[in-house]
Amino acid sequence: MFLTDVYGKQEVLAAGIVPRDLVLRNPGYRPEMAGFRAPHDVWVHIAGIDVIRVDDHDFYVLEDNARTPSGVSYMLENREAMLRLFPDLFVDHRVAPVDDYPDRLLTSLRSVAPHSAPSEPTVAVLTPGQYNSAYYEHSFLADKLGVELVEGSDLFVRDNVVYMRTTTGPKRVDVIYRRIDDEFLDPLAFRPDSVLGVPGLLSAYQAGNVTLANAVGTGVSDDKAIYTYMPEIIRFYTGEEPILKNVPTWRCREDEALAYVLDHLPELVVKEVNGSGGYGMLVGPHASKTAISEFRTKLKHDPSNFIAQPTLSLSTCPVAVDSGVAPRHVDLRPFVLSGADGMVSLTPGGLTRVAMKEGSLVVNSSQGGGTKDTWVIDDA
Amino acid sequence: MLARTADNLYWFARYVERADHVARIIEATSRLAALPRAYGGATSEWESALISSGVLERFNETDREINEANAIEFLVVDTDNPSSIHRCMEAARRNARAVRTALTIETWEAVNAAWLELLRYERERAKGRALDRDDLGRFLALVKKMALDVDGSAYRMMLRNEAFYFMRLGHFVERADNTARLLDVKYHVLLPDSEAVGGSLDYFQWSAILRAVSANTAYHWVYRESVKPWLVADLLILRAEMPRSLTACYENIVRWLDLLARDYGRQGRAQRHAHTMLAKLQATDLKSIFQSGLHEFIEGFIADNDRLDIVMAEQYLVH
């Protein structure tokens, strides 16, 4: 809804809910998409929402991931490994299965095929290739979906229609589950030096002849600066209170907040608004004095590029370490699929990420985080 | 070749295939039975497992309760069950020994090693160690590996002569029977009208069928859509590219029987019967199978497949 509006009538900006410049000058905002209607009005086909728990009953949304959230293969493979290693646990507890995720994903992707597509749409997974750190996940998903895993060079665009090169000649592709960032999708429209993309892909997309999942330009909705406005955005569109709370956040672009943050740096977590993977952030209580003072300079130099949050005590779960079993901090990323006609599906499970270092709050796998199988118990 | 030798080779292959099938049924059932009720999990799954292994009647004669432990024991180690993995492997090894020189060393070792492992496993149990699910999982994996090793070593190394043909025939006659029985147990969830809108209760039943025959990924590559019950039936009955489908089994049976007929210079009832069955499978489609009844179709197929076993025995194996 937010994305349809932002790239459409911009009512949310007119109403002053979100500052205009924060959206329109956001690096995740794609001016090329202004006036575009995503096929079936679905922008975020696959969302991964990072959720944390800080005490017995309070869950918070830590972060939205609306670009190309990864990790779902861990959800599936962790379960397979657990089923093999601990068969007794699964007999003693009724655990909701997750292995229909690929089928749900396929159904969802087929449902958003463009109207011009044949009745049996062709789906493909677009990967940057085997040197990408998530390549295993790309190939795993393509295999489970039963669709081709394509690289940019396997595709070409003719008359605004996308084809893949096959042994029997060109074959039309209707839905692309792309695991390539916006900037690399199409060298004609975005970064001209991209060798991963497909020339002409964006115009085929805008002509309505192919669906990209997720849509182009969704980055504007999961940006950490926009995040702070999410409760207001939800109230604006639905007239309802958000069910999951946001973590209280100081927007450093606001003078008062900046002053507070600068005064309390050692207690806070400060993040770059466009950072991901746990980079470009300061965890105050764990940072050295030099790191804090370096960050202070960065913050003063460009305050609107940062947000700050209290250091939350993330919930823990037991982890096997050399000396036995010890608590480690975790967060949870459930995966939400959105298809045509309001089809929304949530798999009963998700990616639980673990900070492997004692006391650490950084769970990102690129920084040595681990993962755990996640159960939804259904004993009824 | 001696009729007895041909008979040993044929039954050797049948028992290896059956052991593999029983192992797969146990794995798929364990997984299904452990699901929450809302996803179709139920202990009645073990009854289905006994039916699809063709041994429910015999199990009921033992007056034991149908539950996980009893069903697994009956299917794996019980010597009163002629289709238990124990009995299958014993029979496979006995048949292999009788024709030891007709097999490659690797084929023999695959069977013998698995048999020794079975004995070790049973000795551990006899010492009073409870049947542990970890051990069971490892053992079932070993049974499946034995079937792969037997198949692979025969395929890569055996001369393509009558010995090979009889082994292939045993393999595919047994496989056709196994696939048909698996479908028959679950036919009620495969009918087109069983499709519920949205997340169907039966979804995990369908995918368990596919899992039992390692066809989850194959399914998606063939149909490129989410699991639909009638397509599961289509895949396992009619699709020639699916190596466990009834059609694929009969394409193979016809091929090996034709090669036998060519080498022996004579066609017989077995060839005619097999050709008729393949022609029937090729002439039908899913719609007409559903119209005349999936259950009836499968029952008819199982009877016809048994009939092939009999005419083949009469023609080649017992004189």
XYZ file of C-alpha atoms in Angstrom:
699
model
C 0.000 0.000 0.000
C 2.790 2.347 0.996
C 4.744 1.529 -2.158
C 1.739 1.829 -4.465
C 1.150 5.246 -2.929
C 4.751 6.418 -2.914
C 5.131 5.557 -6.590
C 1.584 6.719 -7.305
C -0.495 9.500 -5.739
C 1.880 10.130 -2.815
C -0.971 10.741 -0.377
C 1.197 9.746 2.552
C 3.588 12.557 1.677
C 0.824 15.084 1.089
C -0.606 14.263 4.510
C 2.788 14.928 6.053
C 3.061 11.498 7.638
C 6.535 10.947 6.257
C 8.838 13.837 5.270
C 8.894 14.207 1.497
C 12.674 14.389 1.153
C 13.144 11.257 3.248
C 11.263 9.309 0.599
C 12.114 11.074 -2.626
C 15.813 11.472 -1.846
C 16.093 8.025 -0.340
C 18.706 5.856 -2.091
C 16.106 3.071 -2.147
C 13.626 5.264 -3.999
C 13.619 4.628 -7.771
C 12.417 7.669 -9.696
C 12.136 5.403 -12.773
C 9.217 3.690 -11.050
C 7.142 6.817 -10.423
C 3.694 6.328 -11.906
C 4.270 2.576 -12.255
C 1.671 0.104 -11.060
C 3.230 -3.170 -9.972
C 1.529 -6.220 -11.551
C -1.464 -7.141 -9.347
C -0.390 -4.267 -7.063
C 2.038 -6.541 -5.270
C 5.425 -5.004 -4.551
C 6.894 -7.098 -1.782
C 6.249 -10.704 -2.788
C 8.711 -12.082 -0.288
C 9.240 -10.245 2.982
C 11.479 -11.212 5.875
C 10.586 -9.346 9.028
C 13.196 -9.446 11.778
C 11.445 -9.796 15.096
C 12.937 -9.785 18.582
C 11.627 -10.498 22.044
C 12.902 -8.482 24.982
C 10.927 -9.961 27.870
C 8.163 -12.476 28.516
C 5.615 -11.021 26.180
C 6.971 -8.039 24.263
C 7.864 -8.632 20.646
C 9.329 -5.841 18.544
C 9.992 -5.468 14.860
C 13.702 -4.855 14.603
C 13.910 -4.421 10.890
C 11.890 -4.946 7.721
C 13.494 -6.675 4.760
C 11.582 -5.923 1.599
C 14.336 -6.144 -1.014
C 15.618 -9.698 -1.375
C 15.489 -11.242 2.085
C 17.620 -14.360 2.295
C 17.908 -17.260 4.673
C 14.869 -19.315 3.811
C 17.051 -22.232 2.711
C 18.423 -22.329 6.255
C 14.882 -22.628 7.559
C 14.287 -25.636 5.294
C 17.659 -27.329 5.641
C 17.875 -26.842 9.416
C 14.584 -28.690 9.691
C 15.826 -31.561 7.499
C 18.975 -31.847 9.596
C 16.992 -31.817 12.850
C 14.579 -34.455 11.550
C 17.523 -36.678 10.777
C 19.506 -36.031 13.949
C 16.722 -35.887 16.545
C 13.850 -38.038 15.262
C 12.577 -38.585 18.820
C 11.962 -34.888 19.403
C 9.609 -34.764 16.455
C 7.608 -37.735 17.674
C 7.292 -36.299 21.197
C 6.345 -32.810 19.979
C 3.948 -31.990 17.200
C 5.921 -29.539 15.090
C 4.219 -27.695 12.264
C 5.963 -28.555 8.973
C 7.748 -25.943 6.886
C 8.556 -28.005 3.821
C 5.628 -26.681 1.812
C 7.359 -23.289 1.598
C 8.690 -23.855 -1.964
C 5.188 -24.813 -3.113
C 3.669 -21.759 -1.479
C 6.343 -19.611 -3.088
C 5.708 -21.121 -6.523
C 1.947 -20.651 -6.228
C 2.470 -17.099 -5.115
C 4.910 -16.292 -7.929
C 2.672 -17.836 -10.604
C -0.282 -15.835 -9.321
C 1.422 -12.508 -10.041
C 2.351 -13.280 -13.659
C 1.572 -10.343 -15.966
C -1.819 -10.371 -17.666
C -0.099 -10.799 -21.028
C 1.528 -14.079 -19.906
C 0.273 -17.454 -21.112
C -1.998 -19.393 -18.745
C 0.973 -21.527 -17.668
C 3.465 -18.808 -16.790
C 7.198 -19.537 -16.816
C 9.040 -18.676 -13.612
C 12.810 -18.363 -13.242
C 15.219 -17.512 -10.414
C 17.769 -14.856 -11.383
C 21.085 -15.195 -9.553
C 24.267 -13.122 -9.703
C 26.069 -16.462 -10.118
C 28.103 -18.938 -8.148
C 30.439 -16.389 -6.590
C 27.603 -14.765 -4.665
C 27.499 -15.748 -0.992
C 23.828 -16.719 -1.264
C 24.314 -18.784 -4.439
C 23.592 -21.993 -2.569
C 20.199 -20.626 -1.568
C 19.434 -19.536 -5.124
C 20.203 -22.952 -6.569
C 18.434 -24.726 -3.724
C 15.234 -22.739 -4.244
C 15.267 -23.065 -8.034
C 15.604 -26.827 -7.637
C 12.799 -27.071 -5.083
C 10.569 -24.862 -7.223
C 11.373 -26.844 -10.354
C 12.304 -23.715 -12.297
C 15.425 -22.651 -14.164
C 18.211 -20.908 -12.276
C 19.304 -18.206 -14.701
C 22.133 -15.701 -14.760
C 21.860 -12.364 -16.525
C 23.548 -13.715 -19.633
C 20.965 -16.505 -19.959
C 18.268 -13.894 -20.523
C 17.674 -11.339 -23.242
C 14.969 -8.851 -24.054
C 13.362 -8.492 -27.486
C 10.418 -6.171 -28.164
C 10.042 -5.656 -24.409
C 9.606 -9.366 -23.750
C 12.121 -11.378 -21.699
C 13.386 -14.684 -23.052
C 15.797 -17.286 -21.772
C 18.206 -19.054 -24.087
C 17.364 -22.763 -24.113
C 18.471 -25.773 -26.133
C 15.266 -25.439 -28.112
C 15.591 -21.706 -28.735
C 14.255 -18.667 -26.886
C 11.603 -19.301 -24.246
C 9.507 -16.525 -22.800
C 9.944 -15.812 -19.067
C 6.966 -14.303 -17.257
C 7.977 -14.100 -13.609
C 11.516 -13.528 -12.371
C 12.319 -14.178 -8.742
C 15.371 -12.005 -8.786
C 18.108 -12.261 -6.211
C 20.020 -9.336 -7.696
C 19.853 -5.828 -6.240
C 18.010 -3.075 -8.107
C 21.198 -1.293 -9.198
C 22.501 -4.351 -11.031
C 19.283 -5.470 -12.725
C 19.590 -3.594 -16.001
C 22.745 -1.821 -17.197
C 20.654 0.381 -19.491
C 18.597 1.772 -16.636
C 20.809 1.556 -13.577
C 24.522 0.890 -13.173
C 25.967 0.751 -16.695
C 28.916 -1.348 -15.464
C 26.697 -4.176 -14.238
C 27.525 -7.447 -15.952
C 25.004 -9.336 -13.832
C 21.906 -7.764 -15.264
C 19.860 -7.963 -18.435
C 19.827 -4.980 -20.836
C 16.245 -3.846 -21.396
C 14.806 -5.709 -18.397
C 13.401 -2.573 -16.824
C 11.540 -1.508 -19.944
C 10.096 -5.016 -20.345
C 9.004 -4.733 -16.718
C 7.470 -1.311 -17.233
C 5.728 -2.528 -20.367
C 4.002 -5.093 -18.148
C 5.472 -8.125 -19.893
C 7.347 -9.578 -16.953
C 6.894 -9.538 -13.196
C 9.896 -8.993 -10.983
C 9.732 -10.318 -7.452
C 10.352 -8.337 -5.443
C 9.422 -5.234 -7.421
C 11.987 -2.574 -8.260
C 12.238 0.224 -5.696
C 11.016 -1.629 -2.597
C 14.167 -0.502 -0.782
C 12.407 2.736 0.101
C 10.094 0.817 2.399
C 12.618 -1.147 4.446
C 15.087 1.646 4.937
C 15.953 2.205 8.592
C 14.896 5.871 8.473
C 11.485 5.004 7.045
C 11.213 2.250 9.663
C 10.785 4.838 12.374
C 7.646 6.106 10.656
C 6.151 2.637 10.158
C 3.590 2.799 13.008
C 2.266 6.119 11.637
C 2.235 4.690 8.116
C 0.214 1.676 9.250
C -2.295 3.912 11.067
C -2.560 6.151 7.997
C -3.517 3.358 5.602
C -5.455 0.972 7.815
C -6.778 3.174 10.598
C -5.636 0.423 12.957
C -2.969 0.150 15.606
C 0.042 -1.897 14.544
C 0.065 -5.321 16.200
C 3.828 -5.552 16.438
C 5.611 -2.643 18.047
C 8.626 -0.838 16.696
C 11.753 -0.526 18.763
C 11.810 3.058 20.142
C 14.091 4.958 17.794
C 15.743 8.355 17.714
C 15.903 9.898 14.281
C 19.231 11.709 14.255
C 17.946 14.017 11.513
C 15.865 15.705 14.226
C 17.962 18.124 16.318
C 16.543 17.162 19.702
C 17.042 13.493 19.055
C 20.563 14.070 17.793
C 21.469 15.949 20.954
C 20.156 13.081 23.079
C 21.981 10.482 21.036
C 25.277 12.361 21.210
C 24.908 12.562 24.985
C 24.140 8.885 25.423
C 26.291 7.181 22.779
C 27.784 4.539 25.135
C 24.284 3.192 25.901
C 22.831 3.149 22.422
C 22.957 1.193 19.225
C 23.487 3.528 16.280
C 22.884 2.333 12.731
C 23.382 3.731 9.264
C 19.969 4.068 7.662
C 20.955 2.149 4.548
C 23.346 -0.290 6.142
C 22.726 -4.004 6.210
C 24.487 -7.150 7.277
C 25.440 -5.624 10.634
C 27.937 -3.249 9.048
C 28.163 0.497 9.719
C 26.709 0.215 13.186
C 27.885 1.060 16.666
C 26.879 -1.036 19.668
C 27.586 1.502 22.410
C 28.029 -0.740 25.475
C 30.446 -3.011 23.618
C 32.403 -0.328 21.753
C 35.810 1.058 22.672
C 36.215 4.744 23.480
C 38.003 5.376 20.204
C 35.240 3.697 18.241
C 32.675 5.853 20.010
C 34.509 9.070 19.338
C 35.032 8.111 15.701
C 31.348 7.424 15.394
C 30.547 10.735 17.086
C 32.414 12.548 14.312
C 30.601 10.578 11.592
C 27.287 11.259 13.256
C 27.851 15.008 13.523
C 28.995 15.152 9.934
C 25.837 13.566 8.493
C 23.187 13.097 11.186
C 20.334 12.236 8.836
C 22.219 9.140 7.757
C 21.779 7.591 11.219
C 19.198 6.325 13.664
C 19.733 5.218 17.251
C 17.989 2.695 19.441
C 18.318 1.627 23.067
C 20.494 -1.434 23.572
C 17.804 -4.077 23.974
C 18.346 -7.286 25.794
C 17.458 -9.687 23.026
C 16.062 -12.980 24.208
C 18.493 -15.876 24.316
C 18.400 -19.527 23.532
C 20.735 -22.320 24.585
C 23.661 -23.036 22.293
C 26.264 -25.788 22.485
C 29.713 -24.269 23.069
C 33.081 -25.810 23.935
C 32.411 -25.592 27.654
C 28.867 -26.974 27.486
C 25.590 -25.176 26.943
C 25.389 -21.398 27.141
C 22.830 -18.677 26.355
C 23.262 -16.663 23.180
C 21.167 -13.815 21.803
C 18.737 -14.533 18.949
C 16.315 -12.857 16.602
C 13.668 -14.391 14.357
C 12.924 -13.783 10.699
C 9.601 -15.275 9.611
C 8.923 -15.236 5.882
C 5.762 -13.701 4.469
C 4.641 -14.378 0.892
C 2.214 -12.104 -0.925
C 0.491 -13.075 -4.158
C -2.351 -11.785 -6.290
C -5.837 -11.088 -4.884
C -4.661 -10.620 -1.323
C -3.107 -14.089 -1.057
C -0.793 -13.880 1.962
C 0.953 -16.855 3.439
C 3.151 -17.170 6.478
C 5.178 -20.335 6.990
C 4.985 -21.676 10.575
C 8.685 -21.367 11.264
C 11.439 -19.071 10.162
C 15.069 -18.219 10.350
C 16.350 -17.876 13.894
C 19.709 -16.178 13.878
C 22.134 -16.586 16.774
C 25.005 -14.338 17.796
C 27.684 -16.961 18.417
C 29.957 -14.698 20.502
C 29.130 -14.438 24.175
C 27.099 -11.306 24.925
C 27.128 -10.204 21.288
C 23.980 -8.728 19.806
C 25.098 -9.025 16.175
C 23.335 -12.034 14.679
C 24.149 -11.453 11.009
C 25.574 -14.494 9.293
C 28.091 -12.333 7.446
C 29.524 -11.534 10.894
C 29.757 -15.060 12.195
C 26.165 -15.503 13.315
C 24.632 -18.968 13.361
C 21.131 -20.222 12.668
C 18.671 -22.516 14.413
C 15.676 -24.568 13.437
C 12.516 -22.829 14.626
C 9.427 -24.726 15.720
C 5.804 -23.831 15.907
C 4.338 -26.454 18.215
C 0.831 -27.584 17.407
C -0.219 -30.136 20.008
C -3.939 -29.794 19.427
C 21.037 -70.731 -18.566
C 19.518 -72.954 -15.896
C 15.916 -72.116 -15.129
C 16.878 -72.161 -11.463
C 19.627 -69.632 -12.039
C 17.234 -67.328 -13.863
C 14.752 -67.761 -11.020
C 17.403 -66.839 -8.430
C 18.438 -63.734 -10.337
C 14.854 -62.642 -10.794
C 14.002 -63.033 -7.109
C 17.282 -61.569 -5.965
C 16.371 -58.342 -7.747
C 12.771 -58.431 -6.510
C 13.792 -58.749 -2.875
C 16.370 -55.982 -3.099
C 13.732 -53.692 -4.574
C 11.189 -54.697 -1.937
C 13.605 -54.027 0.935
C 14.222 -50.580 -0.523
C 10.480 -49.958 -0.792
C 9.779 -50.997 2.806
C 12.615 -48.748 4.021
C 11.167 -45.809 2.109
C 7.655 -46.448 3.402
C 8.937 -46.458 6.990
C 10.790 -43.183 6.461
C 7.847 -41.419 4.842
C 5.418 -42.727 7.455
C 7.595 -41.678 10.407
C 7.627 -38.185 9.060
C 3.923 -38.025 8.332
C 2.852 -39.594 11.622
C 4.826 -37.005 13.601
C 3.034 -34.019 12.070
C 0.527 -32.017 14.095
C -3.020 -33.234 13.608
C -3.923 -30.020 11.802
C -1.458 -31.047 9.097
C -2.760 -34.580 8.729
C -0.515 -36.357 11.226
C -2.133 -39.445 12.756
C -1.189 -42.859 14.068
C -3.432 -44.434 11.404
C -0.469 -43.752 9.132
C 1.143 -46.924 10.435
C -1.840 -48.928 9.297
C -1.387 -47.429 5.825
C 2.276 -48.387 5.928
C 1.361 -51.997 6.679
C -1.199 -52.030 3.869
C 1.141 -50.581 1.289
C 3.709 -53.192 2.206
C 0.974 -55.770 1.667
C 1.235 -57.224 5.181
C -1.674 -55.827 7.211
C -3.546 -59.127 7.371
C -0.537 -60.973 8.652
C 0.118 -58.236 11.185
C -3.441 -58.469 12.465
C -2.970 -62.198 13.028
C -0.351 -61.337 15.642
C -2.951 -59.563 17.806
C -0.611 -56.669 18.384
C -1.752 -53.080 18.595
C -0.994 -50.968 15.517
C 1.448 -48.327 16.683
C 4.806 -46.995 15.608
C 6.991 -49.388 17.577
C 5.039 -52.521 16.654
C 4.663 -51.594 13.004
C 8.358 -50.801 12.616
C 9.401 -53.969 14.360
C 7.107 -55.990 12.104
C 8.356 -54.239 8.961
C 12.052 -54.339 9.808
C 13.038 -57.394 11.836
C 10.048 -59.695 12.237
C 10.836 -63.080 10.689
C 7.120 -63.992 10.604
C 6.573 -61.216 8.071
C 7.740 -62.512 4.681
C 8.172 -58.924 3.464
C 10.082 -57.600 6.467
C 13.409 -56.059 5.586
C 15.046 -58.938 7.435
C 13.290 -61.539 5.325
C 13.814 -59.570 2.094
C 17.516 -59.266 2.696
C 17.839 -62.844 3.791
C 16.072 -63.976 0.619
C 18.054 -61.574 -1.566
C 21.314 -62.871 -0.133
C 20.237 -66.526 -0.408
C 19.318 -66.034 -4.053
C 22.526 -64.112 -4.720
C 24.637 -66.851 -3.128
C 22.996 -69.478 -5.263
C 24.141 -67.618 -8.378
C 27.251 -66.085 -6.896
C 29.232 -66.552 -10.131
C 26.576 -64.809 -12.214
C 26.965 -61.637 -10.177
C 29.861 -59.217 -10.050
C 31.915 -59.088 -6.861
C 30.618 -55.593 -6.139
C 26.994 -56.673 -6.388
C 27.571 -59.544 -4.020
C 29.461 -57.364 -1.570
C 26.680 -54.785 -1.537
C 24.154 -57.395 -0.444
C 26.440 -59.234 1.905
C 27.666 -56.110 3.692
C 24.108 -54.927 4.268
C 23.160 -58.361 5.593
C 26.067 -58.385 8.053
C 25.050 -54.917 9.206
C 21.498 -56.160 9.749
C 22.811 -59.001 11.906
C 24.921 -56.586 13.919
C 21.893 -54.347 14.398
C 19.802 -57.274 15.587
C 22.524 -58.468 17.976
C 22.545 -55.037 19.592
C 18.791 -55.246 20.000
C 18.995 -58.747 21.444
C 21.294 -57.387 24.133
C 18.308 -55.417 25.320
C 19.056 -52.104 23.689
C 15.776 -50.451 22.814
C 15.067 -49.785 19.151
C 16.445 -46.313 18.840
C 15.225 -43.984 16.098
C 18.771 -42.858 15.301
C 19.915 -46.432 14.727
C 16.820 -47.118 12.684
C 17.442 -44.059 10.509
C 21.011 -45.168 9.866
C 19.903 -48.686 9.111
C 17.208 -47.616 6.636
C 19.744 -45.389 4.893
C 21.979 -48.435 4.588
C 19.189 -50.505 3.030
C 18.570 -47.798 0.439
C 22.283 -47.604 -0.256
C 22.402 -51.356 -0.752
C 19.714 -51.071 -3.419
C 21.673 -48.288 -5.115
C 24.902 -50.289 -4.979
C 23.268 -53.411 -6.362
C 21.668 -51.455 -9.177
C 24.735 -49.395 -9.940
C 27.223 -52.248 -9.900
C 24.962 -54.356 -12.132
C 24.359 -51.482 -14.510
C 28.022 -50.548 -14.789
C 29.604 -53.956 -14.865
C 27.366 -56.823 -15.864
C 27.376 -58.332 -19.329
C 24.188 -57.519 -21.149
C 22.931 -61.044 -21.413
C 20.076 -63.121 -20.054
C 21.390 -62.881 -16.473
C 21.143 -59.120 -16.614
C 17.713 -59.272 -18.271
C 16.236 -61.478 -15.555
C 17.562 -59.202 -12.845
C 16.064 -56.172 -14.555
C 12.755 -57.968 -14.926
C 12.636 -58.791 -11.224
C 13.500 -55.222 -10.416
C 10.715 -53.695 -12.513
C 7.978 -56.231 -11.758
C 8.551 -55.613 -8.052
C 8.779 -51.878 -8.518
C 5.501 -51.758 -10.468
C 3.825 -53.686 -7.665
C 5.264 -51.353 -5.007
C 4.206 -48.170 -6.788
C 0.720 -49.536 -7.369
C 0.300 -50.521 -3.722
C 1.530 -47.154 -2.533
C -1.037 -45.463 -4.771
C -3.785 -47.795 -3.674
C -3.342 -47.014 0.012
C -3.620 -43.328 -0.693
C -6.007 -43.332 -3.628
C -8.741 -41.616 -1.614
C -6.614 -38.504 -1.159
C -5.692 -38.440 -4.842
C -9.186 -38.122 -6.302
C -9.850 -34.778 -8.010
C -12.749 -33.901 -5.689
C -10.493 -34.204 -2.651
C -8.925 -30.871 -3.507
C -9.826 -28.346 -0.858
C -9.393 -24.664 -1.558
C -6.331 -23.152 0.068
C -4.050 -25.023 2.428
C -5.412 -28.507 2.129
C -5.148 -30.982 4.968
C -4.050 -33.579 2.481
C -1.099 -31.597 1.156
C 1.357 -33.430 3.381
C -0.189 -36.764 2.398
C 0.517 -36.030 -1.241
C 4.027 -34.875 -0.577
C 4.613 -37.956 1.616
C 3.744 -40.135 -1.388
C 6.250 -38.203 -3.459
C 8.825 -38.382 -0.693
C 8.433 -42.150 -0.404
C 9.562 -42.496 -4.014
C 12.091 -39.612 -3.903
C 9.986 -37.679 -6.393
C 9.374 -34.335 -4.696
C 11.901 -32.526 -6.843
C 11.046 -34.571 -9.928
C 7.402 -33.569 -9.524
C 8.240 -29.893 -9.601
C 10.472 -30.250 -12.626
C 7.784 -32.115 -14.564
C 4.744 -29.994 -13.684
C 6.276 -26.724 -12.527
C 3.449 -26.104 -10.131
C 2.504 -26.832 -6.558
C 1.556 -30.376 -5.580
C -1.862 -31.381 -6.940
C -3.251 -34.816 -6.091
C -4.270 -35.815 -9.621
C -0.850 -34.841 -10.910
C 0.762 -37.063 -8.280
C -1.349 -39.889 -9.708
C -0.383 -38.874 -13.239
C 3.311 -38.843 -12.333
C 3.279 -42.261 -10.702
C 0.999 -43.980 -13.194
C 1.495 -42.512 -16.638
C 4.676 -40.462 -16.833
C 7.298 -42.465 -18.730
C 10.123 -40.189 -17.581
C 9.393 -40.960 -13.919
C 11.455 -44.091 -13.202
C 8.942 -45.542 -10.746
C 5.786 -44.904 -12.749
C 3.766 -47.890 -13.913
C 4.361 -46.884 -17.525
C 8.129 -46.609 -17.003
C 8.183 -50.018 -15.310
C 6.305 -51.578 -18.220
C 8.437 -49.909 -20.852
C 11.389 -51.584 -19.138
C 9.677 -54.927 -18.698
C 8.742 -54.992 -22.380
C 12.271 -54.043 -23.370
C 13.982 -56.770 -21.335
C 11.418 -59.385 -22.323
C 11.909 -58.477 -26.001
C 15.655 -58.867 -25.624
C 15.148 -62.279 -24.053
C 12.843 -63.242 -26.944
C 15.407 -62.006 -29.454
C 18.237 -63.993 -27.858
C 16.125 -67.118 -27.449
C 14.536 -66.683 -30.894
C 11.041 -67.126 -29.550
C 8.200 -64.914 -28.315
C 5.821 -66.266 -25.703
C 2.880 -65.440 -23.484
C 4.996 -63.245 -21.224
C 5.897 -60.963 -24.118
C 2.294 -60.779 -25.308
C 0.961 -60.077 -21.836
C 3.551 -57.343 -21.170
C 2.959 -55.684 -24.531
C -0.783 -55.654 -23.883
C -0.269 -54.041 -20.480
C 2.035 -51.365 -21.848
C -0.346 -50.639 -24.722
C -3.181 -50.213 -22.205
C -1.153 -47.777 -20.135
C -0.141 -45.822 -23.213
C -3.684 -45.650 -24.555
C -5.295 -44.367 -21.394
C -5.267 -40.954 -19.787
C -5.864 -39.714 -16.299
C -9.416 -38.628 -17.024
C -10.563 -42.051 -18.085
C -8.731 -43.634 -15.135
C -10.625 -41.380 -12.734
C -13.891 -41.970 -14.584
C -13.685 -45.728 -14.304
C -12.290 -45.483 -10.755
C -8.714 -45.030 -9.592
C -9.019 -47.784 -6.996
C -10.424 -50.250 -9.556
C -7.721 -49.301 -12.031
C -4.945 -49.950 -9.522
C -6.465 -53.203 -8.311
C -6.734 -54.367 -11.896
C -3.140 -53.380 -12.496
C -1.847 -55.267 -9.461
C -3.710 -58.404 -10.601
C -2.338 -58.057 -14.157
C 1.176 -57.545 -12.810
C 0.839 -60.709 -10.704
C -0.363 -62.468 -13.830
C 2.790 -61.419 -15.668
C 4.869 -62.882 -12.849
C 3.028 -66.182 -13.269
C 3.245 -66.449 -17.056
C 6.893 -65.444 -16.961
C 7.593 -68.141 -14.387
C 5.795 -70.693 -16.532
C 7.649 -69.633 -19.634
C 11.166 -69.369 -18.212
C 11.656 -70.164 -14.567
C 9.898 -73.426 -13.687
C 9.529 -76.288 -16.112
